[in-house]
Backbone atoms as SQL, in Angstrom:
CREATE TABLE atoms (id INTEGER PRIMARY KEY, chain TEXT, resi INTEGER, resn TEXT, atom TEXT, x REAL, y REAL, z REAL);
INSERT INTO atoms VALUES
  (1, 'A', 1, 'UNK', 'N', -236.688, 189.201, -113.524),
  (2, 'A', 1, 'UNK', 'CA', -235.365, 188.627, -113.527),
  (3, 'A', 1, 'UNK', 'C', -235.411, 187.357, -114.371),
  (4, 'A', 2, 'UNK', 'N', -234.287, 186.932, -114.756),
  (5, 'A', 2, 'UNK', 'CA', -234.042, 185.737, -115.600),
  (6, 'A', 2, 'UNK', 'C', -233.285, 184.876, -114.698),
  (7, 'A', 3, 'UNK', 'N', -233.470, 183.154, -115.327),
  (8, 'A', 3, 'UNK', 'CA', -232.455, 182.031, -113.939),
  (9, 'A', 3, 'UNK', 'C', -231.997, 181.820, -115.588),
  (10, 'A', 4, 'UNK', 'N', -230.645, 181.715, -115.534),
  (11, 'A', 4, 'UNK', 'CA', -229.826, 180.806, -116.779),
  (12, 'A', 4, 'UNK', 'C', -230.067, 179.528, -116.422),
  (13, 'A', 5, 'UNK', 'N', -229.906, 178.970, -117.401),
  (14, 'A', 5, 'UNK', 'CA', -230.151, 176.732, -117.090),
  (15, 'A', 5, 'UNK', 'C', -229.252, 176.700, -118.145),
  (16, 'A', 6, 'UNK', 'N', -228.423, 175.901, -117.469),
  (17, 'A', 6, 'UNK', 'CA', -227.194, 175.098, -118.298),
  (18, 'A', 6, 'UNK', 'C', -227.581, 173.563, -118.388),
  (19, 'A', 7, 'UNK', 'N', -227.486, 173.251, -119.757),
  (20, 'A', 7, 'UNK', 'CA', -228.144, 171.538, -119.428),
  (21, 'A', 7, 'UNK', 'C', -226.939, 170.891, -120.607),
  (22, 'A', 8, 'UNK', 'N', -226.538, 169.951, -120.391),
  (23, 'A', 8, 'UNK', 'CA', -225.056, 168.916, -120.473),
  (24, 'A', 8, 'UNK', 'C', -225.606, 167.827, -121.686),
  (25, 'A', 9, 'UNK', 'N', -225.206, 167.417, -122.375),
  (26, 'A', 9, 'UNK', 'CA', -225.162, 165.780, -122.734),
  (27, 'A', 9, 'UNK', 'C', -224.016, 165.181, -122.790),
  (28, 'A', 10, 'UNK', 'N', -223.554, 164.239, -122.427),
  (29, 'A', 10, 'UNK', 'CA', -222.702, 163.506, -123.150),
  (30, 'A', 10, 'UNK', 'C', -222.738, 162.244, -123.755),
  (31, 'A', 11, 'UNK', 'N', -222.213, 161.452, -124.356),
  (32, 'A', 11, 'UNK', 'CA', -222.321, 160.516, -125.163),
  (33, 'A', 11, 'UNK', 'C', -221.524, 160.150, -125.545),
  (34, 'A', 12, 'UNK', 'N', -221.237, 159.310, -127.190),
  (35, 'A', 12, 'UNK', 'CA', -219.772, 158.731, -127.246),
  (36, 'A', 12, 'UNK', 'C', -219.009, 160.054, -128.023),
  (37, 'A', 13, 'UNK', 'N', -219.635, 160.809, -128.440),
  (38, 'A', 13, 'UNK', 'CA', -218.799, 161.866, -128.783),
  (39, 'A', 13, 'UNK', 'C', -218.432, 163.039, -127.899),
  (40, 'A', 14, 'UNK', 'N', -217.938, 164.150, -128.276),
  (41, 'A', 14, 'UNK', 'CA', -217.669, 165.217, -126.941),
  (42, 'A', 14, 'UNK', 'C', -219.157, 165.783, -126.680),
  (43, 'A', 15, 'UNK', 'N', -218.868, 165.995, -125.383),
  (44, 'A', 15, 'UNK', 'CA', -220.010, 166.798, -124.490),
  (45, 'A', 15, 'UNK', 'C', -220.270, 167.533, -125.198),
  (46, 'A', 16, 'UNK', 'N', -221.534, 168.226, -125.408),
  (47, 'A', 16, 'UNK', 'CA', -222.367, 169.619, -125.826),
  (48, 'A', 16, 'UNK', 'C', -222.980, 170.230, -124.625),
  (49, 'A', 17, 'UNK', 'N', -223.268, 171.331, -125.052),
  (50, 'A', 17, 'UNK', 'CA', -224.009, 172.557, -124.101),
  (51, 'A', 17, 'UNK', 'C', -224.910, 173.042, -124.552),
  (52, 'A', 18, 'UNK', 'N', -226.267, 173.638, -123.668),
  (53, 'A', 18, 'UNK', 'CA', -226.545, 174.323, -124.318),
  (54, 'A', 18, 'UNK', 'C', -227.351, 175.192, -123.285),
  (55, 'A', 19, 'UNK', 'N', -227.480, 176.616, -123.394),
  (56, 'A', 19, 'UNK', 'CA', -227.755, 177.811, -122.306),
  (57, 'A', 19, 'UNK', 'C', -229.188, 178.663, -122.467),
  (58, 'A', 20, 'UNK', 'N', -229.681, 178.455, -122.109),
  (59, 'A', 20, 'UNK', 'CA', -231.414, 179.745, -121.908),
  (60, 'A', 20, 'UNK', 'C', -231.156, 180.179, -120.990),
  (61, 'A', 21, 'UNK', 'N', -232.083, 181.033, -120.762),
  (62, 'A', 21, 'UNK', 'CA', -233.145, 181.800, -119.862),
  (63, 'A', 21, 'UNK', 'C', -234.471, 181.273, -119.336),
  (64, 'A', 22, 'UNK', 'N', -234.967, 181.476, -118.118),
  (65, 'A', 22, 'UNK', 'CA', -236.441, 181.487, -118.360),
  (66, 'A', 22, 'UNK', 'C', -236.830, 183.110, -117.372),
  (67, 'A', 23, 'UNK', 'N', -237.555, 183.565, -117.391),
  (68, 'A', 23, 'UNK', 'CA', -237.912, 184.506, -116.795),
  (69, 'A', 23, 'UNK', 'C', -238.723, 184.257, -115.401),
  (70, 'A', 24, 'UNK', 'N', -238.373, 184.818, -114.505),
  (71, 'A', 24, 'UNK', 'CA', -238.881, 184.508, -112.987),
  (72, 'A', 24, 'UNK', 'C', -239.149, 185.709, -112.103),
  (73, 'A', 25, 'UNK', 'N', -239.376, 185.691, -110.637),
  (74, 'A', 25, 'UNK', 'CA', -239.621, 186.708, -110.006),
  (75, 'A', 25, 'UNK', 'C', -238.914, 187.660, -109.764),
  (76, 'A', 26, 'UNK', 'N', -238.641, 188.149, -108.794),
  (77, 'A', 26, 'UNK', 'CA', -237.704, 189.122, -108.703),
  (78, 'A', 26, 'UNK', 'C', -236.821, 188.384, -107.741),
  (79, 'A', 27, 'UNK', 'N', -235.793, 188.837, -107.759),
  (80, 'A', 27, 'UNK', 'CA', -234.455, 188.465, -106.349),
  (81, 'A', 27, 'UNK', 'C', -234.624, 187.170, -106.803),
  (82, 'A', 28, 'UNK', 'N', -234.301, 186.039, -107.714),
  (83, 'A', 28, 'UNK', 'CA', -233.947, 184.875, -107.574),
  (84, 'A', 28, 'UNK', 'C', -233.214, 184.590, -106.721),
  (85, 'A', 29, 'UNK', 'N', -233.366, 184.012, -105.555),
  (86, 'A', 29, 'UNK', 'CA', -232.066, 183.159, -104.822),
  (87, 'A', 29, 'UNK', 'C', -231.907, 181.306, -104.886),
  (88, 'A', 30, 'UNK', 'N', -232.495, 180.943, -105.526),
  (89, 'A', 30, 'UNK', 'CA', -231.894, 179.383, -105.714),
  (90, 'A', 30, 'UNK', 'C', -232.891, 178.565, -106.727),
  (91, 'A', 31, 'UNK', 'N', -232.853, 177.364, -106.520),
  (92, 'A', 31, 'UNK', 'CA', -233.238, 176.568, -107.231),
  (93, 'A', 31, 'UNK', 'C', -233.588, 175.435, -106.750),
  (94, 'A', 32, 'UNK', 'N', -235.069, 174.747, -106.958),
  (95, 'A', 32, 'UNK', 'CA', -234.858, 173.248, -106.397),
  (96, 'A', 32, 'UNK', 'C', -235.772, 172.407, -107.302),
  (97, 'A', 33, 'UNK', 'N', -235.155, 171.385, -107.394),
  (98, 'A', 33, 'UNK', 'CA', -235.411, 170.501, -108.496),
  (99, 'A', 33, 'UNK', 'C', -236.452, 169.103, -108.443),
  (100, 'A', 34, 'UNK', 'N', -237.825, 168.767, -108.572),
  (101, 'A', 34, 'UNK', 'CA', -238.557, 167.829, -108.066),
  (102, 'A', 34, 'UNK', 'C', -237.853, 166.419, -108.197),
  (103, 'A', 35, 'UNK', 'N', -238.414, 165.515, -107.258),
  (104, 'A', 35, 'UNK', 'CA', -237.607, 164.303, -107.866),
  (105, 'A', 35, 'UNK', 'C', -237.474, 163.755, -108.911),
  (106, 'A', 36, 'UNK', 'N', -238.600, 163.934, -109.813),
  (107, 'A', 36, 'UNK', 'CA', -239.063, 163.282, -111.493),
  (108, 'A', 36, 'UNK', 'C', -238.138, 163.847, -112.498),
  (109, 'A', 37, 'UNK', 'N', -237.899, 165.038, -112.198),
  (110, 'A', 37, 'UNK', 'CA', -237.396, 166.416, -112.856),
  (111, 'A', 37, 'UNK', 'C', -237.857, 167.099, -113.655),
  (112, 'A', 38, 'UNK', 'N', -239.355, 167.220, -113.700),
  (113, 'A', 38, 'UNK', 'CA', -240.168, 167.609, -114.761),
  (114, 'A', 38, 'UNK', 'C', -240.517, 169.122, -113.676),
  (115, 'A', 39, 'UNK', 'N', -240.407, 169.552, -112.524),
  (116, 'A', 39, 'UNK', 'CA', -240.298, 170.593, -112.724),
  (117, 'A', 39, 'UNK', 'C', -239.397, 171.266, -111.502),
  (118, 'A', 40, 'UNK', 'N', -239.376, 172.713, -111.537),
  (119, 'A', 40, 'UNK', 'CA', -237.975, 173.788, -110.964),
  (120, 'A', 40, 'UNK', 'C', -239.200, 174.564, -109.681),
  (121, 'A', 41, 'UNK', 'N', -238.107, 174.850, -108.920),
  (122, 'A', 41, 'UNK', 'CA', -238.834, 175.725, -108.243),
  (123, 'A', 41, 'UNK', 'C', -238.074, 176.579, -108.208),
  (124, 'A', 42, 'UNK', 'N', -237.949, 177.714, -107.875),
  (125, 'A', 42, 'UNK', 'CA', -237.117, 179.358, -107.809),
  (126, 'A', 42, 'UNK', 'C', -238.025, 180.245, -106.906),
  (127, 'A', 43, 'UNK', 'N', -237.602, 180.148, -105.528),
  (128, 'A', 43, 'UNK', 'CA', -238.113, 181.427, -104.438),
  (129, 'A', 43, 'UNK', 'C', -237.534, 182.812, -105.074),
  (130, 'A', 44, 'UNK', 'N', -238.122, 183.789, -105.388),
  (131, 'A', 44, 'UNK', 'CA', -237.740, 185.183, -105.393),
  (132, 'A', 44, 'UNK', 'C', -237.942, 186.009, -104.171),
  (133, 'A', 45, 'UNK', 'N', -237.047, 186.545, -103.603),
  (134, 'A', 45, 'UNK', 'CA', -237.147, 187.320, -102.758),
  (135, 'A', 45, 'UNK', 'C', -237.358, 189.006, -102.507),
  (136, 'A', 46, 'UNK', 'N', -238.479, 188.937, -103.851),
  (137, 'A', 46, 'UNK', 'CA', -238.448, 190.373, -103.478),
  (138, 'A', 46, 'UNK', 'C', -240.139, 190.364, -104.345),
  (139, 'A', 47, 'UNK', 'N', -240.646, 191.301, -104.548),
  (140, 'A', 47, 'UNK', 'CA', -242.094, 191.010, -105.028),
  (141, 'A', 47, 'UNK', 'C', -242.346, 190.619, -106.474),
  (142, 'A', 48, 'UNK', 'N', -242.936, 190.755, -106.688),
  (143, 'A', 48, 'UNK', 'CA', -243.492, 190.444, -108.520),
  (144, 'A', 48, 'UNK', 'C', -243.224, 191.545, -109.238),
  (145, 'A', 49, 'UNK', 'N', -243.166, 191.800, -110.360),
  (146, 'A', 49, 'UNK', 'CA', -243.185, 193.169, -111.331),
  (147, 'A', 49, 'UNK', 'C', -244.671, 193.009, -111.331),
  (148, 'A', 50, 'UNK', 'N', -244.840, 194.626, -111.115),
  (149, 'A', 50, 'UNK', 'CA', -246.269, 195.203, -110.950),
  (150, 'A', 50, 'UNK', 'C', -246.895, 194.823, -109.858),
  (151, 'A', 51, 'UNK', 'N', -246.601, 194.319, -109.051),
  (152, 'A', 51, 'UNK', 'CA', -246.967, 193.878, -107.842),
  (153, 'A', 51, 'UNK', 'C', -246.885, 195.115, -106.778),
  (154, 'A', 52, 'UNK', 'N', -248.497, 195.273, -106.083),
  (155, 'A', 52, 'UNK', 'CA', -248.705, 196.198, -104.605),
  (156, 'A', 52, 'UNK', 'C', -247.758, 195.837, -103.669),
  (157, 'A', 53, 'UNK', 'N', -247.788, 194.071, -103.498),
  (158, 'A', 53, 'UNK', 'CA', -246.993, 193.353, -102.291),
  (159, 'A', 53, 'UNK', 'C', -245.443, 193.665, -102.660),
  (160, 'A', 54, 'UNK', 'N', -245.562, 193.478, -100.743),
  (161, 'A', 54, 'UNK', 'CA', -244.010, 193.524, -100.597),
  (162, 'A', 54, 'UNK', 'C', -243.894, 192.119, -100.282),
  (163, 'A', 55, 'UNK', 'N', -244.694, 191.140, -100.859),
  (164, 'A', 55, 'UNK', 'CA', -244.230, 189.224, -100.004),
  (165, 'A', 55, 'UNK', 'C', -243.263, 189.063, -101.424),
  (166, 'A', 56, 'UNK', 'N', -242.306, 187.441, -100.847),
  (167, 'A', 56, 'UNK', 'CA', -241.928, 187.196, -102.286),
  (168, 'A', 56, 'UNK', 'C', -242.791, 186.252, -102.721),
  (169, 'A', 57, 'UNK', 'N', -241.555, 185.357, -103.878),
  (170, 'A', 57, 'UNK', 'CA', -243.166, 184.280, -104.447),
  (171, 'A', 57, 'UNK', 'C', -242.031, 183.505, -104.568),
  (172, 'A', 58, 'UNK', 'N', -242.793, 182.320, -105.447),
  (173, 'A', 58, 'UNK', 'CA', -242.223, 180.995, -105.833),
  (174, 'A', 58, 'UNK', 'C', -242.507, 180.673, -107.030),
  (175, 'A', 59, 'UNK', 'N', -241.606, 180.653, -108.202),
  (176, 'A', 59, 'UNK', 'CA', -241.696, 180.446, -109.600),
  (177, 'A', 59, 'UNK', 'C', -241.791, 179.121, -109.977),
  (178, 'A', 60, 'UNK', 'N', -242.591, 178.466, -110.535),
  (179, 'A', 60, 'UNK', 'CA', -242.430, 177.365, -110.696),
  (180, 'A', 60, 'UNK', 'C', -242.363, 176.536, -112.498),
  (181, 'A', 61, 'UNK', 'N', -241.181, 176.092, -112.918),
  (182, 'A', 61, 'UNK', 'CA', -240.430, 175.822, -114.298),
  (183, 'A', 61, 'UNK', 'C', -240.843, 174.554, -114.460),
  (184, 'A', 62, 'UNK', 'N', -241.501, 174.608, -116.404),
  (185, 'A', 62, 'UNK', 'CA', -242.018, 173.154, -116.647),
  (186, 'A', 62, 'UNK', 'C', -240.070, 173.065, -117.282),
  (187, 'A', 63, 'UNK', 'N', -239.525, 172.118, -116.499),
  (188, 'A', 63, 'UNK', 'CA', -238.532, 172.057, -116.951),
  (189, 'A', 63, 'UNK', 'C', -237.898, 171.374, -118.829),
  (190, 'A', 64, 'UNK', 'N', -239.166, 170.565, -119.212),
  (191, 'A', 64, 'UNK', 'CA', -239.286, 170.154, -120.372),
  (192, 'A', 64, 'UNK', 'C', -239.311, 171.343, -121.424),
  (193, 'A', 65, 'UNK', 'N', -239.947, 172.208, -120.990),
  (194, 'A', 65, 'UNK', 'CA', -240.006, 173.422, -121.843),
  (195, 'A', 65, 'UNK', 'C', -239.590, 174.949, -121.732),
  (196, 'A', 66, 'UNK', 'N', -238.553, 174.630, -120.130),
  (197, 'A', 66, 'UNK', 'CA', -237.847, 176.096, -119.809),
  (198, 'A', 66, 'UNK', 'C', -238.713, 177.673, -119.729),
  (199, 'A', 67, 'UNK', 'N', -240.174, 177.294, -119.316),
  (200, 'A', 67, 'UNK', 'CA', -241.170, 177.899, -119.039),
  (201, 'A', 67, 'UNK', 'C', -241.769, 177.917, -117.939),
  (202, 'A', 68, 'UNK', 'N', -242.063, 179.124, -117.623),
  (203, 'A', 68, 'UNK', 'CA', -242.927, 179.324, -116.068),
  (204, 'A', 68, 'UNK', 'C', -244.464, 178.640, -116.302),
  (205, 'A', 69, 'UNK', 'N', -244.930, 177.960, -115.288),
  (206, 'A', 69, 'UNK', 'CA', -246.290, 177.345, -115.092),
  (207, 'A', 69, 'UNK', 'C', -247.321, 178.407, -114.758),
  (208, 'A', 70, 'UNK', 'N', -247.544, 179.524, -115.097),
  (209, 'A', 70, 'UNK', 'CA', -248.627, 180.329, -114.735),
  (210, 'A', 70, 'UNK', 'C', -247.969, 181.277, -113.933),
  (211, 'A', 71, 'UNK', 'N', -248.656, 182.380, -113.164),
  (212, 'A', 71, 'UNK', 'CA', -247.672, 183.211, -112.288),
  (213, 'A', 71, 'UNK', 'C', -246.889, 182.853, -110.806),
  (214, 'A', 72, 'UNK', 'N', -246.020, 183.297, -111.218),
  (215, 'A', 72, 'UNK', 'CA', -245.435, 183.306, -109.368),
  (216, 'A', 72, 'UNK', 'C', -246.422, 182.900, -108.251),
  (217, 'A', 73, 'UNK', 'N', -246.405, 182.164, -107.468),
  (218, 'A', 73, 'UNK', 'CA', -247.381, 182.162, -105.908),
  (219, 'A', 73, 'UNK', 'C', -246.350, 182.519, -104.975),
  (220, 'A', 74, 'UNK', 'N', -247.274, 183.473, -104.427),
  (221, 'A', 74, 'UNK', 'CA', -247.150, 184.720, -103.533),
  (222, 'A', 74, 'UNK', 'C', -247.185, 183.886, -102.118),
  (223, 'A', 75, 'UNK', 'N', -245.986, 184.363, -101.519),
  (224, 'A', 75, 'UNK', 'CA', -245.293, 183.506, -100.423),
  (225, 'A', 75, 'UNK', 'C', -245.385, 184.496, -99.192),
  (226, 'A', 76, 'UNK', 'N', -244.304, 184.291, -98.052),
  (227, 'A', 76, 'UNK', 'CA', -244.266, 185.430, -97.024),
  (228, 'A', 76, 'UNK', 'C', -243.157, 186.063, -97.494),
  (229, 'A', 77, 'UNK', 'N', -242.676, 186.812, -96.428),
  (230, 'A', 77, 'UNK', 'CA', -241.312, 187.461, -96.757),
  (231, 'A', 77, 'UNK', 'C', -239.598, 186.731, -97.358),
  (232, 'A', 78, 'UNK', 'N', -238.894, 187.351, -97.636),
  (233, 'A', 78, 'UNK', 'CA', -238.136, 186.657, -98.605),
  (234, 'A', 78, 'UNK', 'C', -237.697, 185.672, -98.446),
  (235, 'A', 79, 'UNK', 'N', -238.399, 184.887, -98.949),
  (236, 'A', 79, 'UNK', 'CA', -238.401, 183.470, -99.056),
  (237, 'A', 79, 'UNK', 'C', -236.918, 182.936, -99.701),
  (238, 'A', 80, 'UNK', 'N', -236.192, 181.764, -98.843),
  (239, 'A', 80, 'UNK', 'CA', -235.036, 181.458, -99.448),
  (240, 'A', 80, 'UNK', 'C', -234.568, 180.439, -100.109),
  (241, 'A', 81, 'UNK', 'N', -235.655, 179.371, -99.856),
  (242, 'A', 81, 'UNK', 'CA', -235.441, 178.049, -100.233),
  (243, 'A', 81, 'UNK', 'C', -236.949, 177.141, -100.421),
  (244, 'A', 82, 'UNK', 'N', -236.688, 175.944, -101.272),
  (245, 'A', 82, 'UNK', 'CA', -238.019, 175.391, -101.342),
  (246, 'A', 82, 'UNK', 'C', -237.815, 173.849, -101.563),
  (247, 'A', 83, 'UNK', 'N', -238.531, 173.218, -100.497),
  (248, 'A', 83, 'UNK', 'CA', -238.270, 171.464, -99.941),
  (249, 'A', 83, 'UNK', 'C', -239.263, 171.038, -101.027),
  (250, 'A', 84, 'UNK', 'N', -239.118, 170.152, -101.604),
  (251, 'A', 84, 'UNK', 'CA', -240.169, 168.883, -101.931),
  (252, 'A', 84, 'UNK', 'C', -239.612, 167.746, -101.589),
  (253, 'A', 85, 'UNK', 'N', -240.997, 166.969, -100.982),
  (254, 'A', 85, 'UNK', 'CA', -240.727, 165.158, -100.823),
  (255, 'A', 85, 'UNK', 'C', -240.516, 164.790, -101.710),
  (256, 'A', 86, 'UNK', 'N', -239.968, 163.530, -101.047),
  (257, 'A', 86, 'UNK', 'CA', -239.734, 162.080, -102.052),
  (258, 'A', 86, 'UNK', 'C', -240.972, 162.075, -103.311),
  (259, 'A', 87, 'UNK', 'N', -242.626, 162.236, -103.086),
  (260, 'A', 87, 'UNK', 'CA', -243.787, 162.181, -103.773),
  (261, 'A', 87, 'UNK', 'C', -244.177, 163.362, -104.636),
  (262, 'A', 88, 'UNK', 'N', -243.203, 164.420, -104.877),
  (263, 'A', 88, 'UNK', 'CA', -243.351, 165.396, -105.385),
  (264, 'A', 88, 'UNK', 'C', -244.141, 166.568, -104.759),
  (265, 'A', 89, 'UNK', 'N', -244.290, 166.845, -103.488),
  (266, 'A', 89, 'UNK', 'CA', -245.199, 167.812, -102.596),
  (267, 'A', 89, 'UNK', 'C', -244.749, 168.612, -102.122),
  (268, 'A', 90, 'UNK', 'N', -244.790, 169.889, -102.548),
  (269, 'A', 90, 'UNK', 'CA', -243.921, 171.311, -102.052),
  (270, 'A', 90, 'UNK', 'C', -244.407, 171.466, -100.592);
């Protein structure tokens, strides 16, 4: 599956846009954002492509570069959401 990222500027002229992709697990259901903002988290709720397991995982986005950090980590069952502290600690 793919998460779209919409990211904004504005300034003294009109707002711009601009839209990607990054590719993630399966069943995306949300998004959560570290405090720094350097990176994304995305629970998938359903298994990996090519994956035996039926657990989901947790995608994790270098948000600087709209890229996954290595593969999915393999979670329990469909996972829906994902906390980090104030210190950046999932």
């Amino acid at each position: 599956m793919a998460l779209a990222v919409l990211a904004m500027a504005a300034g003294d002229g009109p707002a711009t846009f601009s839209v990607s992709s990054v590719r993630v697990g399966h069943n995306p259901v949300g998004v959560t954002v570290s405090p720094d903002g350097r990176l994304a988290y995305v629970p998938n709720s359903g298994p990996d492509w090519g994956s035996d397991s039926s657990l989901g995982s947790v995608s994790v986005i270098d948000t600087a570069t709209n890229r996954t950090t290595g593969k999915p980590i393999p979670v329990g069952n469909t996972p829906s959401a994902v906390v980090v502290s104030r210190d950046g600690r999932v």
